[in-house]
Amino acid sequence: MIHHCCRSSYFPREHYSVPENNRIPHLLSCNSPTRFTSRRFESIKPDKQLDYVNDNGGPQEYIDIVLSSLRSDTVKLRHAKKLQMFDLRRFMILSAVRETVLNFPGGIVKFTQELKFLSESTERIPCYRVLDDRGQLLSNNCMQIDKNIALKMYKDMVMLQTMDAIFYEAQRQGRISFYVTSIGEEAINIASAAALTIDDFVFPQYREAGVQLWRGFTLQDFADQCFGNTLDNGKGRQMPAHYGSKKHNYITVASTVGTQVLHAVGAAYSLKMEGKDACTITYFGDGGSSTGDFHAALNFAAVMEAPVILFCRNNGWAISTPVTDQFRSDGVVVRGQAYGVRSIRVDGNDALAVFNAVQVARKIAINESKPVLIEALTYRAGHHSTSDDSSKYRPIKDIEWWRLAQDPVARFRKWLEGDDWWDSQAESELREATRKEVLHAIQVAEKIEKPGLHEIFSDVYDVPPSNLSHQENSLREAVKKHQQDYPPDVPF
Amino acid sequence: MEEMERDPRVCVMGEDVGHYGGSYKVTKDLAKIFGDLRVLDTPIAENSFTGMAVGAAMTGLRPVVEGMNMGFLLLAFNQISDNCGMLHYTSGGQFTIPTVIRGPGGVGRQLGAEHSQRLESYFQSIPGIQMVACSTPYNAKGLMKAAIRSENPVVLFEHVLLYNLKERIPDEEYVLSLEEAEMVRPGEHVTILTYSRMRYHVMQAAKTLVNKGYDPEVIDIRSLKPFDLYTIGNSVKKTHRVLIVEECMRTGGIGASLTAAINENFHDYLDAPIVCLSSQDVPTPYAGTLEEWTVVQPPQIVTAVEQLCQ
């Protein structure tokens, strides 16, 4: 029987019982407000009767355990096997004699005589990678991945690359009004999606079209959204590249930066309450990590123990702001520890590394009900969007180097070819077919008509209220009067 | 609480709503019954728990967000306006956001300027949300239930000084309509439109007015967005005179919008210009005497009616 030991002077004397399930951390003392923490895991059911727990063993043994643990890792405190009830007052007196620790709110803290500040900078956290630049497996790590999955990953990466190139051109030709590419981040998009299941909710920023591609959003769907025609899920209400699909559990992109991180935490809370075998994932960039919403979301996720994967695409640039002007921390990965969130840094251009990391993160999130922060280092090889020309603020040779030498698609292809899962003929066939498909999708989407006038007013609420019906009527009258000024390709 | 029992997807989030029971004890004991995952205590970041509510709502829950004081919800404005209000529309109707955002607001007794905010005027423009203000225990319960059951995001304005009201309410379940105004006192001479705490000031003034021989019709508009122009219109057609009494600031307040709406729709029926009594455009002072006079008082209402009816 594991005993729950903490009785802090900050909480009234209560009697606790600890259910025999190993999800409850074995707290040695008040590392956290135990009265509330112990109940969090049972919180879906009403409060249980709290039983008195017997103690056997005096405070001395306890003190010894505490002190010996303190000499080693403080983490061990939480996982000490034997806990005994102790008399806090006696412990406090005895520890006052030694005066090495104090049980502050939040946990036992060791005192130090040294006036020393923690350094603001440390050596950069190393970055996990599986494939080297030439697509060879590093070290002896055997890479376990299903061939079909690997091939689908590659095909989708090529599809994404082709789609980006052609849609970008379409914008330049004036056929669509706006577009956002994911050049250089194909591995992040596809590999992370491949490591999740369709039940995991995705809360994207705007550079994650590949995730939706993996899940089954067709080229035609992408084109329809960009052209804003009647077949668009969003009914033409959002900018191009602001995709969303309930069927694929991909939440509609909002232009606001960082707000989606909070939504993901809330949705994870919802999944946790329902006890589902699913997590949420949210993507954001280095710029997004500066927002207030990101900070709050990370903090909340940790406190609420929400099963969310927070995926940072650190691609070096937030429009024209380089990361050196964005933050002074070692990227975003170090913030995890500050908030009590497990984190990892991966090579974002290495599809297999991203795949592995997300796969493990998903397990942690669901099984341990904890948030995980993943920082994928990469480079935004394209412009921020079609409204940007990044050569104005960064050297073209840098862009070219990253785009060619660190191309994640090429690297993955080399690995596939090395395993004889792919060859140059398959490559040219795929490129040819994909290009044709994308062009066809654009041609079809262009011809489909736009949503009608009624769609201005529907979906603001579940049912249009009287003031909106009134406004719709006014608009219709105005259009009737001035038919010649009304665009001909918009249905009335 | 009835709603939480009825629908397992309803949950509550806010600062100190759990074991503390909420700053005005609105959520008292809910945590004991439903556990502290369904009645969630959050850290101090209004934008974050409102954002969380949006995310949770999109994936199936029906959260009730409590702002400890309505004024703090200004920190959540981005989430309320750009996400809560918009996501149903921009997603083409795919994702609904059935949240209720509520909290105590309005001018209290010496709470200081920052805790005396009237957010209905700031939020009224946001497309996609509905706003209601409750004023009695009866309508508070009915509106809360309706808000929780609504598929749209609803902002429910409660008033800090009205929490101690006691009233007999039916045992049977009842749900009020979110878009209806309440006829408090039918009359013939003048239509007085009001909401929330000002209803009580108006009723007090009404007593005086009745003694003086006037017959005011008092309507508690309840629905701040959209306005119940049907009830209001019928009243205007009957009395031909309108007085609006509100606690909002004069500039850009609910009264201002209501004046515009009535003028637009019922201009022909008015015998006199609409009079709007509101708080001044000042932050609420702390001193009790000063605070009292930033809020519309019954004598002012009586004077206004007398002038209107000349």
XYZ file of C-alpha atoms in Angstrom, chain A residues 18 74 127 212 446 467 471 484:
8
model
C -4.348 7.103 -2.515
C 15.579 16.123 -6.587
C 19.183 18.234 -32.243
C -4.245 17.862 -44.313
C -11.377 28.129 -61.555
C -31.286 41.964 -37.858
C -29.661 43.357 -43.670
C -24.858 46.394 -63.624
